[in-house]
PDB file of C-alpha atoms and ligand atoms in Angstrom:
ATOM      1  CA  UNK A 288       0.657  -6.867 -10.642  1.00 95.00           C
ATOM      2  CA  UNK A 289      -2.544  -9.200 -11.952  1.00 97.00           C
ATOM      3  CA  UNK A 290      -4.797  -7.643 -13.556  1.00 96.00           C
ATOM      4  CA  UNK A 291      -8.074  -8.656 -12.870  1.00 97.00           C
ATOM      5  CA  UNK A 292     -11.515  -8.123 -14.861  1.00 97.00           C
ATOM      6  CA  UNK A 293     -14.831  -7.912 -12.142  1.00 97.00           C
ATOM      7  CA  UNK A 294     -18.465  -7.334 -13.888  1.00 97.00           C
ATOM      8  CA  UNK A 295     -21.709  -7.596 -14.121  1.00 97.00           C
ATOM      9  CA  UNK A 296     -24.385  -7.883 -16.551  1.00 97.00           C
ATOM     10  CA  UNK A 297     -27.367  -5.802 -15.729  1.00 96.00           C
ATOM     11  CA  UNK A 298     -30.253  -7.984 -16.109  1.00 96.00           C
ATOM     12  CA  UNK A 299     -33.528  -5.778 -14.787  1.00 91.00           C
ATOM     13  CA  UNK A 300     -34.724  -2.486 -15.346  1.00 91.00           C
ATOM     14  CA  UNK A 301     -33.241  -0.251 -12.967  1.00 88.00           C
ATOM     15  CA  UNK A 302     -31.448   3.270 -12.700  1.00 90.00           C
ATOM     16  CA  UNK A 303     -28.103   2.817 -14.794  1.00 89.00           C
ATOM     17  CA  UNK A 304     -26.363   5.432 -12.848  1.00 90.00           C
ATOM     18  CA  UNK A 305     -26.981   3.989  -9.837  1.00 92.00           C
ATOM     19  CA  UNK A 306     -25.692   0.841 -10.891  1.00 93.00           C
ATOM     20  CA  UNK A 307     -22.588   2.837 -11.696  1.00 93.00           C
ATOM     21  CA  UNK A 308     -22.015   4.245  -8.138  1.00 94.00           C
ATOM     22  CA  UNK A 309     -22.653   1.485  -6.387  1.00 96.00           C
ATOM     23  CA  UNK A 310     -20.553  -0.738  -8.672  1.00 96.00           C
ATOM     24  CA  UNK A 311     -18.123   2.263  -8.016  1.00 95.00           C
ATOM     25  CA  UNK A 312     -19.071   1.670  -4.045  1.00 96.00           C
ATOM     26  CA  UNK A 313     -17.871  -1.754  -4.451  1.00 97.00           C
ATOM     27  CA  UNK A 314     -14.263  -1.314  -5.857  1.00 96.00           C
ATOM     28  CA  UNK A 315     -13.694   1.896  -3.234  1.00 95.00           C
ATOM     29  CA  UNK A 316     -14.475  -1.400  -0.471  1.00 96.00           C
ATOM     30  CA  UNK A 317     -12.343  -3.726  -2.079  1.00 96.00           C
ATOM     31  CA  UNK A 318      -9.703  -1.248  -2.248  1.00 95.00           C
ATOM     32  CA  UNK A 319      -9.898  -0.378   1.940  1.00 94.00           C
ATOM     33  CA  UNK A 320     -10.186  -4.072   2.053  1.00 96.00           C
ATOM     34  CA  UNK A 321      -6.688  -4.336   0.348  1.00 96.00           C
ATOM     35  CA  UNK A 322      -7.969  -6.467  -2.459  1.00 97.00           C
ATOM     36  CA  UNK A 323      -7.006  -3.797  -5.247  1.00 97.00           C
ATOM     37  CA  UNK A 324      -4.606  -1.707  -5.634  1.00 95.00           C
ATOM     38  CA  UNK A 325      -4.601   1.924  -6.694  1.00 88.00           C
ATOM     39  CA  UNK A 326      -7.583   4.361  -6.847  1.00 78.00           C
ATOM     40  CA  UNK A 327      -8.452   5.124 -10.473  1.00 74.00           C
ATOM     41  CA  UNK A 328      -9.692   1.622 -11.794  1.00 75.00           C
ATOM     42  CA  UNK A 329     -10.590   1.500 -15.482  1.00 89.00           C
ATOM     43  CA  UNK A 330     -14.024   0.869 -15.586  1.00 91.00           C
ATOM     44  CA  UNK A 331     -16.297   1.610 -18.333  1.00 93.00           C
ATOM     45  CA  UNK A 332     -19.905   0.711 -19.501  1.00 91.00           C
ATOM     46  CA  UNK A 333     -20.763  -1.012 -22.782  1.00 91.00           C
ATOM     47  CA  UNK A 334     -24.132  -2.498 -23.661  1.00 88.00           C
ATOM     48  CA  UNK A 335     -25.884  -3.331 -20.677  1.00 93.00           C
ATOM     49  CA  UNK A 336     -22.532  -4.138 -18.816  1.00 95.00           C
ATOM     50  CA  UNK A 337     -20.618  -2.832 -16.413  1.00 96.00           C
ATOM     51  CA  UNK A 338     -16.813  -4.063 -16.398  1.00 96.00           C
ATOM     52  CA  UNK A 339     -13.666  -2.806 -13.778  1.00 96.00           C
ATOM     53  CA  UNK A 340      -9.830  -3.894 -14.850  1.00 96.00           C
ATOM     54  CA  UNK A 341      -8.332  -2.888 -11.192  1.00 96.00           C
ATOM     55  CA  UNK A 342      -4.829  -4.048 -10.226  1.00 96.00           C
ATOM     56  CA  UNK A 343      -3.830  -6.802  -7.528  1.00 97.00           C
ATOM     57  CA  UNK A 344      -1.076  -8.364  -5.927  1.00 98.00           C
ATOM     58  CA  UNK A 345      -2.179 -11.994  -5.537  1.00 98.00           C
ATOM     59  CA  UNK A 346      -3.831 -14.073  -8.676  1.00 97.00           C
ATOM     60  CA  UNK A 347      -7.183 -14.546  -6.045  1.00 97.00           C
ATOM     61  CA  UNK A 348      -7.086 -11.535  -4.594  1.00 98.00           C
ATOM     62  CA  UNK A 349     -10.786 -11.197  -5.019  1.00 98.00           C
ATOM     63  CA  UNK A 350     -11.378 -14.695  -3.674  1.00 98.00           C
ATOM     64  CA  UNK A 351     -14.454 -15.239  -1.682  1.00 96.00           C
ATOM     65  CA  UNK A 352     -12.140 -15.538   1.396  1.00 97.00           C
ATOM     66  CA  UNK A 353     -10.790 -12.693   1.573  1.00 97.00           C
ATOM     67  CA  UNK A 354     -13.928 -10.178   1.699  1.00 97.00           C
ATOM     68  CA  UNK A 355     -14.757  -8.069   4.503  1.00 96.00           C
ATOM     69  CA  UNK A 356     -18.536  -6.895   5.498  1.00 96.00           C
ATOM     70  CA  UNK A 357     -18.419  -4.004   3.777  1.00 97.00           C
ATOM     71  CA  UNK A 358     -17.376  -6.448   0.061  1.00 98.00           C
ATOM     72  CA  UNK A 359     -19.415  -8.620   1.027  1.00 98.00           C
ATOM     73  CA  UNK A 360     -22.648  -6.039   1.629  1.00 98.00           C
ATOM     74  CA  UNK A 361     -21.700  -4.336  -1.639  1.00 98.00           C
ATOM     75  CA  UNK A 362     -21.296  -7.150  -3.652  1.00 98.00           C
ATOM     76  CA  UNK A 363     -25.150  -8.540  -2.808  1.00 98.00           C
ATOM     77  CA  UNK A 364     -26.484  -5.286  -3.466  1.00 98.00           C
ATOM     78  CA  UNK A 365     -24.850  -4.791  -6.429  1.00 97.00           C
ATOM     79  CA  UNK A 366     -26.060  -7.788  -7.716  1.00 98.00           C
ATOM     80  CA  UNK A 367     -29.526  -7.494  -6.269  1.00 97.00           C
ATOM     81  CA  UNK A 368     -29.805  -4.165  -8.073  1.00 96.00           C
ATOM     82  CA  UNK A 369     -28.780  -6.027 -11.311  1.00 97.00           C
ATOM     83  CA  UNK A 370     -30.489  -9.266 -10.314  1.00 97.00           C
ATOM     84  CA  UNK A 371     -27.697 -11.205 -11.960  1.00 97.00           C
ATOM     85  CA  UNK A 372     -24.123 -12.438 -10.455  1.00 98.00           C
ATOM     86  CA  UNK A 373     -21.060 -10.666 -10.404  1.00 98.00           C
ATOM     87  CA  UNK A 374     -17.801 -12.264 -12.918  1.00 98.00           C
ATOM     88  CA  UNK A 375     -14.657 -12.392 -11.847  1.00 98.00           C
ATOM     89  CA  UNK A 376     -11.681 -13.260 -14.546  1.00 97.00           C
ATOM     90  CA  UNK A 377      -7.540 -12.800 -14.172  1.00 97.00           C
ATOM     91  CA  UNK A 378      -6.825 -11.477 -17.456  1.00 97.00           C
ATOM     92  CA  UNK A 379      -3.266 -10.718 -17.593  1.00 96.00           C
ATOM     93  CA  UNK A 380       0.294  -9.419 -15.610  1.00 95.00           C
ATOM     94  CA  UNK A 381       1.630  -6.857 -15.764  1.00 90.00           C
ATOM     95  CA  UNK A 382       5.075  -8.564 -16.355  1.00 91.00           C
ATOM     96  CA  UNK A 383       5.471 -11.855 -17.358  1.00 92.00           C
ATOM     97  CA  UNK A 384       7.753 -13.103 -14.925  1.00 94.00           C
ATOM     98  CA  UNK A 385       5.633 -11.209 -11.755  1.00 94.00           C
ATOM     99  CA  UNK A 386       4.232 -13.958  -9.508  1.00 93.00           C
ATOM    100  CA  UNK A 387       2.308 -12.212  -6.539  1.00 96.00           C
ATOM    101  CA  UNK A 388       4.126 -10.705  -3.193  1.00 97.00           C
ATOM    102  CA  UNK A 389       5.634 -11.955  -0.447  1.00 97.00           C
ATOM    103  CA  UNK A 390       5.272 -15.955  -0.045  1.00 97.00           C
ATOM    104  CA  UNK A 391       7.460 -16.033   2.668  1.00 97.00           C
ATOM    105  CA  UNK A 392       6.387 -18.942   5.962  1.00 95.00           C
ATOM    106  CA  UNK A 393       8.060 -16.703   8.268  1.00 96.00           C
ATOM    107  CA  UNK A 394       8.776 -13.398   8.214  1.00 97.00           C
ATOM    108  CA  UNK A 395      10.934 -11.548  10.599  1.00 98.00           C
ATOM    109  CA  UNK A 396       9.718  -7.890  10.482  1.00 98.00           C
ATOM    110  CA  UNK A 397       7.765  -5.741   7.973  1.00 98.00           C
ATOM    111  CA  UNK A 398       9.106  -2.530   6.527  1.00 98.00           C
ATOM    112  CA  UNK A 399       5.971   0.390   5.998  1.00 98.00           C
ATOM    113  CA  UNK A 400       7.330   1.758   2.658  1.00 98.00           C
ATOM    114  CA  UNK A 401       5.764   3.477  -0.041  1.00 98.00           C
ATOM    115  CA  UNK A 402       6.637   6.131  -2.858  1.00 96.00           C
ATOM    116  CA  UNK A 403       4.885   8.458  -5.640  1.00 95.00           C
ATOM    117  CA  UNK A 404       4.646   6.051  -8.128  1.00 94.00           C
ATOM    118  CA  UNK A 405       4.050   2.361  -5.817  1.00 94.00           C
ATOM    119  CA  UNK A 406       0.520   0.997  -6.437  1.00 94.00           C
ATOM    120  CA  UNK A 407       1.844  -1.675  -4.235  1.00 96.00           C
ATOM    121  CA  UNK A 408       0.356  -2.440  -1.032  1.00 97.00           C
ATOM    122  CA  UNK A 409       2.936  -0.335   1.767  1.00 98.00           C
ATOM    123  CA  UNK A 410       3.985  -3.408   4.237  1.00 98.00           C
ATOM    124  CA  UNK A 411       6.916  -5.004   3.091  1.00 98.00           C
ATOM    125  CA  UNK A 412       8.141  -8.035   3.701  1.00 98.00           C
ATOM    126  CA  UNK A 413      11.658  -7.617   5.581  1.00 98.00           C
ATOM    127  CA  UNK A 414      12.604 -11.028   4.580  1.00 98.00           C
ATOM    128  CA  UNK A 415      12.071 -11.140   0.794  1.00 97.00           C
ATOM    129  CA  UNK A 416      11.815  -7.541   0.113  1.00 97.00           C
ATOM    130  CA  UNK A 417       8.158  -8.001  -1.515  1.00 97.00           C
ATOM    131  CA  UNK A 418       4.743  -6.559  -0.870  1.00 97.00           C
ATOM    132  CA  UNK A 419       2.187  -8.107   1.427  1.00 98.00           C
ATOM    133  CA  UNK A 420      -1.208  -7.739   0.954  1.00 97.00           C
ATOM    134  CA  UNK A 421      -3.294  -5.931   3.726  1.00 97.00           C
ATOM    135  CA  UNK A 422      -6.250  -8.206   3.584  1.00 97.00           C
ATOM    136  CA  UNK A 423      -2.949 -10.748   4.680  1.00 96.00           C
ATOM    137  CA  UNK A 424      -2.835  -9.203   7.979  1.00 96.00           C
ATOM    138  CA  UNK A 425      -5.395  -8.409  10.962  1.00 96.00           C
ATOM    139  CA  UNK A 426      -7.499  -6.005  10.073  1.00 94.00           C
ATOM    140  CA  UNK A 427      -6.469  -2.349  12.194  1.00 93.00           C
ATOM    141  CA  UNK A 428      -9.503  -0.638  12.041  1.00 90.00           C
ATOM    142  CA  UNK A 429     -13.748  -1.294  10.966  1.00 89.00           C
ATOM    143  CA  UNK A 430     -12.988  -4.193   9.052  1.00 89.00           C
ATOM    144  CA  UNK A 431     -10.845  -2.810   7.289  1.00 91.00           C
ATOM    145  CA  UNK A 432      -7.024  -0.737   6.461  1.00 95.00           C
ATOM    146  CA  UNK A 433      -8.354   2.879   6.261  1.00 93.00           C
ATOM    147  CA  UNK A 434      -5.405   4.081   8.915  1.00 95.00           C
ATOM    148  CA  UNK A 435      -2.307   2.843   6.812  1.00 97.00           C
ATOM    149  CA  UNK A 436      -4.547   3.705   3.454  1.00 95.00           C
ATOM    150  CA  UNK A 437      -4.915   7.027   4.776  1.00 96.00           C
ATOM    151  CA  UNK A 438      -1.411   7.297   5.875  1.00 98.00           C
ATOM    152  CA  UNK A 439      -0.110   6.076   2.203  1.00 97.00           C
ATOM    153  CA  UNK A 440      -2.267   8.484   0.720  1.00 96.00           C
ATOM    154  CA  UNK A 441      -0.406  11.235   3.266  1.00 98.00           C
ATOM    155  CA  UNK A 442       2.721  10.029   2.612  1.00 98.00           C
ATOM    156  CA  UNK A 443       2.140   9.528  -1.597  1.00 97.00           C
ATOM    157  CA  UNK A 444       0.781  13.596  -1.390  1.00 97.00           C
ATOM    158  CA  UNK A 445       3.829  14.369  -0.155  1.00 98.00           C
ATOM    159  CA  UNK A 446       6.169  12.989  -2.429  1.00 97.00           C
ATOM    160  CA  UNK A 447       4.659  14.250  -5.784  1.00 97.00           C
ATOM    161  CA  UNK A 448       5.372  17.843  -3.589  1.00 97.00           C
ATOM    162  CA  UNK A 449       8.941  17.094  -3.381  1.00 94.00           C
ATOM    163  CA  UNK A 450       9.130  15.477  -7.069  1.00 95.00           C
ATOM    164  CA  UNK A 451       7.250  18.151  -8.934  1.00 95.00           C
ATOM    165  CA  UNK A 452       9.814  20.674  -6.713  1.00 93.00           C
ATOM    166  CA  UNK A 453       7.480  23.648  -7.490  1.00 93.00           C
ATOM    167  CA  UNK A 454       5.028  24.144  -4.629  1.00 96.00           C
ATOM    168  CA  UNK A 455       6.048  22.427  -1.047  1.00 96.00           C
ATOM    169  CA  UNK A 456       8.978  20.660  -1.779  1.00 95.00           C
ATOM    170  CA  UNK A 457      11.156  21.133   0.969  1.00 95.00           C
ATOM    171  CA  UNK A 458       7.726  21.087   3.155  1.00 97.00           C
ATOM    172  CA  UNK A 459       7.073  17.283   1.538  1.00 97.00           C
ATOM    173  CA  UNK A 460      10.610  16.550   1.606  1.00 96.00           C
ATOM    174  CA  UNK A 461      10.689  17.413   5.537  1.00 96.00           C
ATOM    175  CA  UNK A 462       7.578  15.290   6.170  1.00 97.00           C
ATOM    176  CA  UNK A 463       9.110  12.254   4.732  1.00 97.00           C
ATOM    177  CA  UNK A 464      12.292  12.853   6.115  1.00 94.00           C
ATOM    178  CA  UNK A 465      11.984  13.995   9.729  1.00 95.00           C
ATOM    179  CA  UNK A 466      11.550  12.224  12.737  1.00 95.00           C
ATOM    180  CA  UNK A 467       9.021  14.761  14.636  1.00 97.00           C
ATOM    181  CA  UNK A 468       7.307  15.779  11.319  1.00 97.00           C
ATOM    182  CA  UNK A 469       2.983  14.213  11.629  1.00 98.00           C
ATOM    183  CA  UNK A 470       3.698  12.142   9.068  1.00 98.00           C
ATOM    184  CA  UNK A 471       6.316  10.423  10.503  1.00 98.00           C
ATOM    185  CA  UNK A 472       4.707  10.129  13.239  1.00 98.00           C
ATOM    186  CA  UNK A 473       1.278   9.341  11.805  1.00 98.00           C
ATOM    187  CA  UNK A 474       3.290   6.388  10.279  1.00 98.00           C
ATOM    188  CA  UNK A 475       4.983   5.139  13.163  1.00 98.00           C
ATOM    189  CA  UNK A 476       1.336   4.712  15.159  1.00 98.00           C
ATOM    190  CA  UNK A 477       0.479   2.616  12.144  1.00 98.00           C
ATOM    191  CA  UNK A 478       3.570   0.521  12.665  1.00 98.00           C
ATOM    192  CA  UNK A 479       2.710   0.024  16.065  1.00 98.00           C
ATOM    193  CA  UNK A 480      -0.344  -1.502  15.311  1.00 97.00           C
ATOM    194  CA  UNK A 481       0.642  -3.446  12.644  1.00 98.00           C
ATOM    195  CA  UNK A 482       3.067  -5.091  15.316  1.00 98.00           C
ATOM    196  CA  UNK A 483       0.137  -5.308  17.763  1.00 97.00           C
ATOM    197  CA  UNK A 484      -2.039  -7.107  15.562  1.00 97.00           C
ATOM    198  CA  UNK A 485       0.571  -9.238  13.805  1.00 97.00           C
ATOM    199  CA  UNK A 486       3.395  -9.660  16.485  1.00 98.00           C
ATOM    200  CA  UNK A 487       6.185  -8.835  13.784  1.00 98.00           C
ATOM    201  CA  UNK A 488       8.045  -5.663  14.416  1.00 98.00           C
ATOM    202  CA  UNK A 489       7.042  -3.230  11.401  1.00 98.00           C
ATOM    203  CA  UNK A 490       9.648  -0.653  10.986  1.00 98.00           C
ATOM    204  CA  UNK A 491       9.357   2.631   9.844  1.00 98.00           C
ATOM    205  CA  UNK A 492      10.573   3.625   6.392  1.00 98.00           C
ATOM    206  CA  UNK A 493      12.403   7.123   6.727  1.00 96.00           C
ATOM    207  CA  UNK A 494      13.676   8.862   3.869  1.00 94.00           C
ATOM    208  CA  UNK A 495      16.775  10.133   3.596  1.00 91.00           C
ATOM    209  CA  UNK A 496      17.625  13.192   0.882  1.00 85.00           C
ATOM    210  CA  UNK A 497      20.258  15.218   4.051  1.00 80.00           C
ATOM    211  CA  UNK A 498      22.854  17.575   2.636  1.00 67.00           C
ATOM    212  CA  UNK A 499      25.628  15.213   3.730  1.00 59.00           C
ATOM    213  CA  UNK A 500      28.865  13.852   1.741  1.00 55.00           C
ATOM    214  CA  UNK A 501      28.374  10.457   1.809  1.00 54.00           C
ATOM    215  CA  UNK A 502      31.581   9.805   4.467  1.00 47.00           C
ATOM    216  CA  UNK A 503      30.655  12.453   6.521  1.00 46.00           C
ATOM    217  CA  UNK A 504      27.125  11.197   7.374  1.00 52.00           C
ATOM    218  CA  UNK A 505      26.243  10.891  10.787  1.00 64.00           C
ATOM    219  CA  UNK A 506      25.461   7.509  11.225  1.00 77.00           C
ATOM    220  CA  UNK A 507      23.513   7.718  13.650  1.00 89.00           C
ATOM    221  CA  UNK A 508      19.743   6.964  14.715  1.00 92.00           C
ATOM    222  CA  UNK A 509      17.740   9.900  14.416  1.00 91.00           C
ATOM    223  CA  UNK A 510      15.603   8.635  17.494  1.00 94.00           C
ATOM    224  CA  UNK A 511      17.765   7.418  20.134  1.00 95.00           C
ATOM    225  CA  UNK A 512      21.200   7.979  18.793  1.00 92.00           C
ATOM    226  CA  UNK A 513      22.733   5.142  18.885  1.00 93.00           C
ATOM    227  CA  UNK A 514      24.445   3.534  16.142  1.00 92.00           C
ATOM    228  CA  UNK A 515      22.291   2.402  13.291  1.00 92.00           C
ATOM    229  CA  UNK A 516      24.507   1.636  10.232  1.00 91.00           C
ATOM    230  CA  UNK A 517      24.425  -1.545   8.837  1.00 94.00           C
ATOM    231  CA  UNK A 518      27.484  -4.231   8.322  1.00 93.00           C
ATOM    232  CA  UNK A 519      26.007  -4.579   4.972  1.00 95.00           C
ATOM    233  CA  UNK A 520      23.796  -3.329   2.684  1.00 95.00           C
ATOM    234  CA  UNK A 521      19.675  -4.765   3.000  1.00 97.00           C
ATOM    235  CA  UNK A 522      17.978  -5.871   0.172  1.00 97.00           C
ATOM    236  CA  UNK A 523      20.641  -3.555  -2.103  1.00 95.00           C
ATOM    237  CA  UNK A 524      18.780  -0.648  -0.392  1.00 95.00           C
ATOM    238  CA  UNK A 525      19.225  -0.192   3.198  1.00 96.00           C
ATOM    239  CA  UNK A 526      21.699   1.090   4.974  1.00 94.00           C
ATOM    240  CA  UNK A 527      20.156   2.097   8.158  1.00 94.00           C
ATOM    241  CA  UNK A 528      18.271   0.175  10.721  1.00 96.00           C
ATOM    242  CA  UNK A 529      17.498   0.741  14.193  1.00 97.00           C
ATOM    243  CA  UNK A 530      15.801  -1.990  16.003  1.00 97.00           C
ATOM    244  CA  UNK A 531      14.970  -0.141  19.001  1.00 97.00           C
ATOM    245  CA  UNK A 532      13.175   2.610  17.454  1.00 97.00           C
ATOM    246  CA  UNK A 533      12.411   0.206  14.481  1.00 98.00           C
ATOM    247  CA  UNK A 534      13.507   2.696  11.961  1.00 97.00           C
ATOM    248  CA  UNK A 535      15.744   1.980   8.319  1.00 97.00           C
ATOM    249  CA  UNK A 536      16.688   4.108   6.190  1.00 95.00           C
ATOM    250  CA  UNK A 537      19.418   4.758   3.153  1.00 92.00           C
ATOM    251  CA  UNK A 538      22.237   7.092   2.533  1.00 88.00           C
ATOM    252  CA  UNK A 539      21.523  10.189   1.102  1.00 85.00           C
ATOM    253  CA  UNK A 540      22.107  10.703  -2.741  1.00 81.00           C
ATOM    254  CA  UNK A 541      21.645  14.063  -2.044  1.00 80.00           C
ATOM    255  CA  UNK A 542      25.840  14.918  -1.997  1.00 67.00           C
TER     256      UNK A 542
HETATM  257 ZN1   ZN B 755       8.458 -12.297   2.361  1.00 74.31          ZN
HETATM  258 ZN1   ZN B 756      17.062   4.376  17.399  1.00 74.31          ZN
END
């Protein structure tokens, strides 16, 4: 991940705390817009300044060309309000040797994928195995990625259940694991549409934590039934893949 500094000096008299919420306003668009990643951004005030550190995937990530209306609304009135211009500034990586997501020409299918801990953006690139920014692909819904956002946040909810083990966790486990649970799903409408508006089959990411010794699994697709194992291991993580029901999956380390 870049991390990226965005602020603005506040040149006029004028309500600071509303300058804070609507700078606030701004990053909450950029994030539906799939600009930044993550929800808590670490901004702070100092002087007569206000300055956000939020996370992307691409070094221009906040480019111009990527804005939606809503950015794009937000970011005049932000610096109406302020009467001065907004700064933007890569400061750093996370790692030194990241270099963005998925650069791929041509990509054969996306995964939907996320976990507890992923900032990352949840389409993955079949291909390369890296993360694709939404703002890369149509935009689903009012500009914007508030469907798969919403379902990440669904899906995220439930996994902290399951890893924290105390209250839901065979509830969150379920939802992330079974075909016919509303998350699942909730996540294979999104897939849909990401095909519709991209024409690359998205599969669905289901997770697999079954009560099975590892030779006795059924290897079979949850959906249709059919055989789904692969010849070989994906990406040193899948072993599952259905392309009818465009479903993957992995063998449970749960034996
Ligand atoms: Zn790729
Ligand atoms: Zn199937």
């Amino acid at each position: 991940m870049y991390i990226q500094e965005i602020s603005i000096e506040i040149k006029k008299k004028v309500d600071k705390e509303l300058i804070v919420d609507e700078f606030e306003a701004l990053m909450a668009y950029y994030r539906s817009n799939g600009q930044i990643q993550g929800k808590i951004q670490s901004q702070y005030f100092s002087d007569n300044k206000i300055t956000c550190l939020p996370f992307t995937i691409e070094i221009d990530a906040l480019s111009n060309k990527y804005n939606n209306y809503y950015v794009n609304i937000q970011s005049e009135k932000v610096e109406s309000l302020c009467n001065s211009k907004l700064c933007f500034k890569n400061v750093g990586k996370y790692y030194e040797s990241y270099n963005g997501g998925c650069k791929c020409k041509k990509r054969d299918f996306f995964i939907l994928m996320t976990n507890y801990i992923s900032i990352n953006s949840p389409i993955i690139c079949g291909n390369c195995n890296k993360s694709v920014p939404l703002y890369k692909i149509p935009v689903i819904y009012d500009y914007g990625y508030m469907p798969i956002l919403s379902w990440e946040t669904n899906y995220i909810s439930c996994d902290c259940l399951q890893m924290n083990c105390e209250v839901g966790e065979r509830w969150g486990l379920n939802q992330m694991q079974d075909i016919n649970s509303q998350l699942t799903k909730q996540g294979i409408v999104i897939c849909d549409k990401i095909k519709e508006v991209t024409s690359i089959p998205t599969y669905y990411y289901l997770h697999n934590y079954k009560k099975y010794k590892r030779d006795q699994f059924k290897r079979t697709c949850p959906s249709c039934n059919n055989k789904w194992d692969l010849k070989k291991q994906l990406h040193n993580f899948y072993d599952f893949k259905c392309d009818k029901c465009r479903l993957i999956s992995t063998i449970s380390t749960n034996s």
